[in-house]
Short mmCIF file of C-alpha atoms and ligand atoms in Angstrom, two decimals:
data_model
loop_
_atom_site.label_atom_id
_atom_site.label_comp_id
_atom_site.label_asym_id
_atom_site.label_seq_id
_atom_site.Cartn_x
_atom_site.Cartn_y
_atom_site.Cartn_z
CA MET A 1 109.85 8.31 185.51
CA VAL A 2 107.39 11.20 185.65
CA ILE A 3 106.64 12.81 189.01
CA LYS A 4 103.03 13.99 189.36
CA VAL A 5 102.95 17.33 191.16
CA ALA A 6 99.87 18.96 192.69
CA ILE A 7 99.96 22.66 193.52
CA ASN A 8 97.76 23.78 196.36
CA GLY A 9 97.44 27.58 196.14
CA TYR A 10 97.80 29.29 192.77
CA GLY A 11 98.87 32.79 193.79
CA THR A 12 102.17 34.63 193.47
CA ILE A 13 104.33 31.60 194.24
CA GLY A 14 102.05 28.75 193.14
CA LYS A 15 101.49 30.00 189.60
CA ARG A 16 105.22 30.53 189.06
CA ILE A 17 106.06 27.05 190.30
CA ALA A 18 103.37 25.58 188.04
CA GLU A 19 104.89 27.22 184.98
CA ALA A 20 108.44 26.33 185.95
CA LEU A 21 107.41 22.67 186.27
CA TYR A 22 105.70 22.87 182.91
CA ARG A 23 109.10 23.56 181.36
CA HIS A 24 110.88 20.80 183.26
CA PRO A 25 110.92 17.32 181.75
CA GLY A 26 109.94 14.54 184.13
CA LEU A 27 107.88 16.83 186.38
CA ASP A 28 104.20 16.99 185.52
CA VAL A 29 101.61 19.36 187.02
CA ILE A 30 98.52 17.22 187.54
CA GLY A 31 96.43 19.99 189.02
CA ILE A 32 96.27 23.35 190.68
CA ALA A 33 93.96 24.36 193.51
CA LYS A 34 92.12 27.66 193.49
CA ILE A 35 89.74 29.10 196.03
CA ASN A 36 88.57 32.36 194.52
CA LEU A 37 86.82 32.89 191.24
CA ASP A 38 89.03 35.23 189.29
CA TYR A 39 90.67 35.65 185.88
CA SER A 40 93.60 33.41 186.81
CA ILE A 41 91.32 30.39 186.44
CA ASN A 42 90.77 31.24 182.76
CA LEU A 43 94.52 31.61 182.27
CA ALA A 44 95.24 28.35 184.11
CA LEU A 45 92.67 26.53 181.96
CA LYS A 46 94.25 27.95 178.81
CA LYS A 47 97.52 26.45 179.99
CA LYS A 48 95.68 23.13 180.29
CA PHE A 49 96.06 22.93 184.06
CA ARG A 50 93.32 20.95 185.77
CA ILE A 51 91.47 22.97 188.40
CA TYR A 52 90.55 21.73 191.87
CA THR A 53 88.95 23.57 194.75
CA VAL A 54 87.52 23.00 198.22
CA LYS A 55 84.40 20.79 198.23
CA ASP A 56 82.09 23.69 199.12
CA ASN A 57 83.25 25.67 196.08
CA ILE A 58 82.87 23.00 193.40
CA GLU A 59 79.26 23.87 192.53
CA LYS A 60 80.00 27.60 192.59
CA PHE A 61 82.88 27.14 190.13
CA ARG A 62 80.81 24.86 187.87
CA SER A 63 77.83 27.19 187.81
CA ALA A 64 80.20 30.02 186.86
CA GLY A 65 81.12 27.92 183.82
CA TYR A 66 84.47 26.52 184.90
CA GLN A 67 85.37 22.89 184.50
CA VAL A 68 86.49 21.65 187.91
CA HIS A 69 88.10 18.26 188.26
CA GLY A 70 87.30 17.73 191.91
CA SER A 71 88.19 18.64 195.44
CA ILE A 72 91.63 19.48 196.81
CA GLU A 73 91.60 16.09 198.54
CA ASP A 74 91.02 14.42 195.14
CA MET A 75 94.00 16.33 193.75
CA VAL A 76 96.22 15.36 196.67
CA SER A 77 95.24 11.70 196.38
CA GLU A 78 96.24 11.63 192.69
CA ALA A 79 99.65 13.29 193.18
CA ASP A 80 103.12 11.94 193.93
CA VAL A 81 104.01 15.19 195.72
CA VAL A 82 102.19 18.33 196.78
CA ILE A 83 103.57 21.84 196.64
CA ASP A 84 101.75 23.86 199.24
CA ALA A 85 101.72 27.52 198.18
CA THR A 86 98.70 28.59 200.20
CA PRO A 87 98.86 31.85 202.20
CA ALA A 88 101.27 31.87 205.15
CA GLY A 89 100.07 29.66 207.99
CA LEU A 90 97.43 27.81 205.98
CA GLY A 91 99.79 25.04 204.90
CA ALA A 92 99.89 23.75 208.48
CA ARG A 93 96.09 23.45 208.37
CA TYR A 94 96.35 21.27 205.23
CA LYS A 95 98.99 19.05 206.76
CA ASP A 96 96.39 16.51 207.96
CA VAL A 97 95.20 16.03 204.38
CA TYR A 98 98.75 15.48 203.11
CA VAL A 99 99.43 13.03 205.94
CA LYS A 100 96.11 11.22 205.37
CA TYR A 101 97.12 10.42 201.78
CA ARG A 102 100.77 9.87 202.77
CA LYS A 103 102.04 12.41 200.27
CA PRO A 104 105.40 14.11 200.38
CA VAL A 105 104.95 17.86 200.59
CA ILE A 106 106.92 21.02 200.04
CA PHE A 107 105.79 23.96 202.16
CA GLN A 108 106.76 27.62 201.74
CA GLY A 109 108.58 30.05 204.02
CA GLY A 110 105.45 31.62 205.53
CA GLU A 111 104.79 28.42 207.46
CA ASP A 112 106.17 27.75 210.90
CA PRO A 113 109.36 25.64 210.57
CA SER A 114 107.78 22.86 212.64
CA VAL A 115 105.43 22.10 209.73
CA ALA A 116 108.15 20.14 207.90
CA GLU A 117 110.98 17.77 208.70
CA LEU A 118 113.56 20.17 207.29
CA SER A 119 113.80 23.85 206.34
CA PHE A 120 115.50 23.85 202.97
CA SER A 121 117.76 26.01 200.86
CA THR A 122 119.49 24.16 198.02
CA LEU A 123 123.06 25.38 198.28
CA CYS A 124 123.08 24.82 202.06
CA ASN A 125 121.45 21.47 202.67
CA TYR A 126 120.51 19.71 199.43
CA GLU A 127 122.34 16.58 200.58
CA ASP A 128 120.39 16.49 203.88
CA ALA A 129 117.09 16.71 201.98
CA LEU A 130 117.67 13.55 199.92
CA GLY A 131 114.73 11.23 200.48
CA VAL A 132 113.08 13.54 203.07
CA SER A 133 109.30 13.55 202.78
CA SER A 134 108.45 17.07 203.95
CA LEU A 135 110.49 20.19 203.27
CA ARG A 136 109.92 23.88 203.86
CA VAL A 137 111.58 26.20 201.32
CA VAL A 138 112.62 29.24 203.35
CA SER A 139 111.29 32.71 202.52
CA CYS A 140 112.45 35.00 199.73
CA ASN A 141 114.90 37.12 201.74
CA THR A 142 116.35 34.12 203.55
CA THR A 143 116.78 32.28 200.25
CA GLY A 144 118.64 35.28 198.81
CA VAL A 145 120.96 35.51 201.81
CA LEU A 146 121.55 31.76 202.13
CA ARG A 147 122.39 31.26 198.47
CA VAL A 148 125.33 33.63 198.95
CA ILE A 149 126.46 32.39 202.35
CA CYS A 150 126.28 28.70 201.55
CA LEU A 151 128.01 29.07 198.19
CA LEU A 152 130.81 31.02 199.88
CA ASP A 153 130.93 28.52 202.72
CA ARG A 154 131.43 25.65 200.27
CA GLU A 155 134.30 27.57 198.59
CA PHE A 156 136.07 29.44 201.38
CA GLY A 157 134.26 28.81 204.67
CA VAL A 158 132.14 31.53 206.28
CA GLU A 159 133.04 32.74 209.77
CA LYS A 160 130.20 35.19 210.26
CA ALA A 161 127.63 37.24 208.39
CA ARG A 162 125.78 40.47 209.13
CA VAL A 163 122.99 41.46 206.77
CA VAL A 164 120.83 44.57 206.44
CA ILE A 165 117.59 43.86 204.61
CA ILE A 166 115.34 46.48 203.05
CA ARG A 167 112.26 44.47 202.30
CA ARG A 168 109.49 45.38 199.84
CA GLY A 169 106.27 46.37 201.59
CA ALA A 170 103.96 44.29 199.37
CA ASP A 171 103.82 42.37 196.11
CA PRO A 172 102.66 44.49 193.13
CA ARG A 173 99.07 43.22 193.18
CA GLU A 174 98.64 43.59 196.95
CA ASP A 175 96.85 46.94 197.07
CA ALA A 176 95.84 46.66 200.72
CA ARG A 177 99.31 46.32 202.25
CA GLY A 178 101.82 48.92 203.27
CA PRO A 179 103.56 50.97 204.42
CA ILE A 180 102.59 53.57 201.82
CA ASN A 181 104.80 56.39 203.00
CA SER A 182 107.20 55.16 205.61
CA LEU A 183 110.25 53.08 206.37
CA LYS A 184 109.28 50.71 209.14
CA LEU A 185 111.10 48.26 211.39
CA ASP A 186 110.33 44.77 210.10
CA SER A 187 110.79 43.35 213.55
CA ILE A 188 111.25 45.45 216.64
CA SER A 189 114.06 43.30 217.96
CA ILE A 190 117.31 42.03 216.49
CA PRO A 191 117.81 39.71 214.74
CA SER A 192 114.89 39.68 212.34
CA HIS A 193 113.35 36.25 211.68
CA HIS A 194 115.63 35.80 208.67
CA ALA A 195 118.67 34.99 210.84
CA LEU A 196 116.65 32.51 212.91
CA ASP A 197 115.50 30.79 209.74
CA ALA A 198 119.00 30.79 208.28
CA LYS A 199 120.28 29.03 211.39
CA LEU A 200 117.63 26.33 211.04
CA VAL A 201 118.92 25.60 207.56
CA LYS A 202 122.56 25.98 208.49
CA PRO A 203 122.99 25.18 212.18
CA GLY A 204 125.86 26.96 213.89
CA LEU A 205 125.98 29.82 211.35
CA ASP A 206 127.02 33.09 213.01
CA ILE A 207 124.53 35.49 211.43
CA GLU A 208 122.59 38.60 212.46
CA THR A 209 119.96 40.23 210.25
CA TYR A 210 118.46 43.71 210.54
CA ALA A 211 115.33 44.32 208.50
CA LEU A 212 113.32 47.35 207.46
CA VAL A 213 110.18 47.51 205.34
CA ALA A 214 110.04 50.06 202.51
CA SER A 215 107.14 51.44 200.51
CA THR A 216 108.00 49.63 197.31
CA THR A 217 106.68 46.50 195.60
CA LEU A 218 109.40 45.51 193.15
CA MET A 219 112.31 43.87 194.97
CA HIS A 220 114.19 43.56 198.23
CA ILE A 221 117.66 45.01 198.74
CA GLN A 222 120.24 43.33 200.98
CA VAL A 223 123.56 44.69 202.20
CA LEU A 224 125.84 41.83 203.22
CA PHE A 225 128.96 41.94 205.41
CA ILE A 226 130.65 38.55 205.47
CA LYS A 227 133.84 37.35 207.13
CA LEU A 228 135.35 34.36 205.36
CA LYS A 229 137.68 31.74 206.81
CA GLU A 230 140.35 32.52 204.21
CA SER A 231 141.45 35.65 202.34
CA VAL A 232 140.21 36.11 198.80
CA SER A 233 140.87 38.44 195.91
CA LYS A 234 138.03 40.30 194.20
CA ASP A 235 138.42 38.16 191.09
CA LYS A 236 138.41 34.90 193.00
CA PHE A 237 135.31 36.03 194.89
CA LEU A 238 133.37 37.05 191.77
CA ASN A 239 134.46 33.95 189.92
CA VAL A 240 132.55 31.79 192.37
CA PHE A 241 129.30 33.56 191.46
CA GLU A 242 130.02 33.62 187.72
CA LYS A 243 129.94 29.83 187.69
CA VAL A 244 126.39 29.49 189.05
CA ARG A 245 123.54 30.62 186.83
CA ARG A 246 121.26 31.66 189.67
CA PHE A 247 123.46 34.72 190.28
CA ILE A 248 123.68 37.71 187.97
CA LEU A 249 126.59 40.12 188.29
CA ILE A 250 125.73 43.66 187.25
CA ASP A 251 128.09 46.55 186.62
CA ALA A 252 126.07 49.65 187.49
CA ILE A 253 128.43 51.92 185.53
CA ARG A 254 128.49 50.02 182.26
CA THR A 255 124.78 49.09 182.34
CA GLY A 256 123.30 52.14 184.04
CA ILE A 257 121.35 49.75 186.25
CA ASP A 258 121.52 51.16 189.76
CA SER A 259 118.05 50.51 191.15
CA THR A 260 115.41 47.81 191.54
CA SER A 261 113.15 49.54 189.02
CA LYS A 262 115.90 49.40 186.39
CA ILE A 263 116.44 45.70 187.11
CA ILE A 264 112.74 45.09 186.50
CA GLU A 265 112.97 47.15 183.31
CA LEU A 266 115.85 44.91 182.21
CA ALA A 267 113.65 41.86 182.84
CA ARG A 268 110.94 43.49 180.72
CA ASP A 269 113.39 44.27 177.92
CA LEU A 270 114.61 40.68 178.01
CA GLY A 271 111.02 39.51 177.62
CA ARG A 272 111.20 37.61 180.89
CA PHE A 273 107.73 36.23 181.71
CA ARG A 274 106.11 38.38 184.44
CA ASN A 275 109.43 40.33 184.65
CA ASP A 276 110.75 37.56 186.86
CA ILE A 277 114.36 37.53 188.04
CA PRO A 278 114.82 34.32 190.03
CA GLU A 279 118.55 35.07 190.25
CA ASN A 280 120.32 37.06 192.99
CA VAL A 281 121.41 40.31 191.34
CA LEU A 282 124.79 41.38 192.72
CA TRP A 283 126.14 44.86 192.04
CA ILE A 284 129.85 44.32 191.45
CA ASN A 285 130.60 48.02 191.97
CA THR A 286 129.51 47.73 195.58
CA LEU A 287 131.89 44.87 196.30
CA LYS A 288 134.60 45.56 198.84
CA VAL A 289 137.13 42.85 199.60
CA GLU A 290 139.64 43.31 202.41
CA ASP A 291 141.57 40.22 203.34
CA LYS A 292 138.87 37.88 204.74
CA GLU A 293 136.13 40.51 204.85
CA VAL A 294 133.74 41.12 201.99
CA SER A 295 130.72 43.35 201.63
CA PHE A 296 128.35 44.09 198.77
CA ILE A 297 124.75 44.90 197.85
CA GLN A 298 122.31 42.63 196.04
CA ALA A 299 118.69 42.79 194.91
CA ILE A 300 116.20 39.96 195.32
CA HIS A 301 112.98 39.55 193.33
CA GLN A 302 110.64 38.27 196.02
CA GLU A 303 108.00 36.85 193.68
CA SER A 304 110.33 34.48 191.81
CA ILE A 305 113.46 33.89 193.89
CA VAL A 306 112.20 30.70 195.58
CA ILE A 307 111.06 28.99 192.35
CA PRO A 308 114.39 27.23 191.57
CA GLU A 309 114.62 25.99 195.18
CA ASN A 310 111.12 24.48 194.95
CA ILE A 311 112.16 22.54 191.84
CA ASP A 312 115.38 21.44 193.55
CA ALA A 313 113.34 20.32 196.57
CA ILE A 314 111.38 17.85 194.41
CA LYS A 315 114.64 16.50 192.99
CA ALA A 316 116.06 16.00 196.48
CA MET A 317 112.93 14.35 197.86
CA PHE A 318 112.72 11.84 195.03
CA GLU A 319 116.50 11.60 194.72
CA LEU A 320 116.17 12.41 191.03
CA GLU A 321 119.66 13.91 191.28
CA ARG A 322 121.87 12.84 194.17
CA ASP A 323 124.53 15.39 193.31
CA LEU A 324 123.88 19.00 194.33
CA TRP A 325 125.48 20.58 191.27
CA SER A 326 123.71 18.30 188.81
CA ALA A 327 120.40 19.29 190.42
CA VAL A 328 121.23 22.99 190.38
CA SER A 329 122.49 23.07 186.82
CA SER A 330 119.52 21.18 185.40
CA THR A 331 117.04 23.40 187.27
CA ASP A 332 118.84 26.55 186.12
CA GLN A 333 119.05 25.30 182.55
CA TYR A 334 115.35 24.46 182.27
CA LEU A 335 114.36 27.76 183.88
CA ASN A 336 116.78 29.49 181.51
CA LEU A 337 118.49 31.34 184.33
CA GLY A 338 121.61 33.43 184.10
CA LEU A 339 122.49 36.51 182.15
CA ARG A 340 125.79 37.80 180.84
CA LEU A 341 125.50 41.30 179.43
CA PHE A 342 129.21 41.37 178.59
CA ASP A 343 131.80 38.66 177.90
CA LYS A 344 133.25 39.39 181.26
CA GLU A 345 131.21 41.36 183.77
CA TYR A 346 134.25 42.76 185.58
CA ASN A 347 137.90 43.58 184.87
P1 NAD B 401 99.20 34.42 197.57
O1 NAD B 401 98.20 35.01 198.48
O2 NAD B 401 99.69 35.19 196.41
O3 NAD B 401 98.64 33.03 197.00
C1 NAD B 401 98.01 32.09 197.80
C2 NAD B 401 97.02 31.30 196.96
O4 NAD B 401 96.36 30.34 197.79
C3 NAD B 401 95.95 32.15 196.33
O5 NAD B 401 95.71 31.70 195.01
C4 NAD B 401 94.72 31.88 197.21
O6 NAD B 401 93.51 32.02 196.48
C5 NAD B 401 94.95 30.43 197.55
N1 NAD B 401 94.22 30.02 198.75
C6 NAD B 401 93.69 30.78 199.73
N2 NAD B 401 93.06 30.01 200.63
C7 NAD B 401 93.21 28.73 200.22
C8 NAD B 401 92.76 27.49 200.72
N3 NAD B 401 92.03 27.40 201.83
N4 NAD B 401 93.10 26.37 200.03
C9 NAD B 401 93.84 26.42 198.90
N5 NAD B 401 94.28 27.58 198.37
C10 NAD B 401 93.95 28.73 199.02
O7 NAD B 401 100.41 33.96 198.49
P2 NAD B 401 101.93 33.84 198.07
O8 NAD B 401 102.55 35.19 198.10
O9 NAD B 401 102.03 33.03 196.82
O10 NAD B 401 102.51 33.05 199.33
C11 NAD B 401 102.41 31.65 199.42
C12 NAD B 401 103.48 31.16 200.37
O11 NAD B 401 104.77 31.49 199.81
C13 NAD B 401 103.47 31.79 201.76
O12 NAD B 401 103.94 30.86 202.69
C14 NAD B 401 104.47 32.92 201.62
O13 NAD B 401 105.01 33.31 202.85
C15 NAD B 401 105.51 32.28 200.73
N6 NAD B 401 106.35 33.21 199.97
C16 NAD B 401 105.81 34.32 199.40
C17 NAD B 401 106.65 35.18 198.70
C18 NAD B 401 106.14 36.44 198.07
O14 NAD B 401 106.89 37.37 197.89
N7 NAD B 401 104.89 36.54 197.74
C19 NAD B 401 108.01 34.89 198.55
C20 NAD B 401 108.51 33.71 199.12
C21 NAD B 401 107.67 32.88 199.84
#
C-alpha cells in the first residue's frame, strides 16, 4: 500500500518533510504547495515534485514559466493525507479545506492545539495516535524535551522535570527576525509555552520550562533537570539513549565539539543534507547523576528535529506500524539517523 502525501507549505519544515518522505518506501509525495515565486520552485521541480498553488496564483506561476498542476484544493483532493507546514496559525485557516475533502491532516507546532484531535510526540503518545485523523506535531523545543522525558518515563518513570531553554532567535534564512544583540525573555511569565504543550501530550507531567531567546540561528540549547522514579547509574542512563538512533551522545573532550556551531560543522563534514541534525545531541560530559536526579545539556536543531515525528505521525494515523519501536526504528533507518563517533561514546 502506498500512502499519497500532499505537503501544504514548502518552507523550512515542508521541504524537509518532502525529502524525508522521498526516501521512505510506501510514502509518496504527490504534490507540494507553494505561494511565492522563488528559486525553491526550480529545485522542487528538479526533484520531480508536482507544484500546486492558490487559485489566484496559478496564472502568475504559469506565465513565469513554471508548470503548475493545479490549486491547493486539487492537491488536497488527490491526497490520502495532508501535511500542513504553512506558517504558524495558517493551518487553522486551511482546516475547512481538509475537512471538506475528509482528509487526515498533520499540523505543526505553530498551530493552536485545538486545531487537531491530538498533540503528538512519538515517544510519548504514539499508541494514542493510532487511527487518529488529525494530529499536531509539537514544536521543535517541545519535541526535543519530550523525546528525553518520555523515553526516560518508559524506562524508569519520571517524577518531575525542570528545563531551561535557550532558543535560537531565527532560522538562518530569516533576515528580518531578532534579537540581533540581546538575550530576551521568550515569555514574560513562567512556564513558557513549552511546558503547557508538553502537558497536552503527556497529561499529568510535572514540568516547568524557562525560555530565553538568543541572537543565534543555528540551534537551541536545553538544560534539563529531571527527577526519576528510581535511582540509576550513569551507564544505565546513557545506555537508554544509545539504543535509540534519534539521540546522539557527544563527548566534548574527545571530539572537541562544545558548541552549536561545531555541531553544525560536524553535520557539514558528514555531508548531511542542509547540515540537518534531526537527533537530540546530548553532551555526556554535562551529565550529572545523583540517585534519582539527573541533569545534562543537549542541543536541538530546530529546522530538522520534527521531521522524524512527522513521518511517525503518518504511520500512526494509517496504523502502518502498530508497535511504537517498529515505527521509530524504520523511520530512523530510512532517514539514516544516528551517529557513533567511537565504538563506545563513554567509559
Ligand atoms: P516557513 O515560513 O519556513 O514555511 C512556510 C511555507 O508556507 C512557505 O513556503 C510559504 O511560502 C508557504 N505559505 C505561506 N502562505 C501560504 C498559504 N496561504 N498557503 C500555502 N502555503 C503558504 O515556516 P516553517 O518554519 O516551515 O514553519 C511551518 C510550521 O512548522 C509552523 O507551524 C512552525 O511553527 C512549525 N515549526 C517550525 C520550526 C522551525 O524552526 N522553523 C520548527 C518546528 C516547527
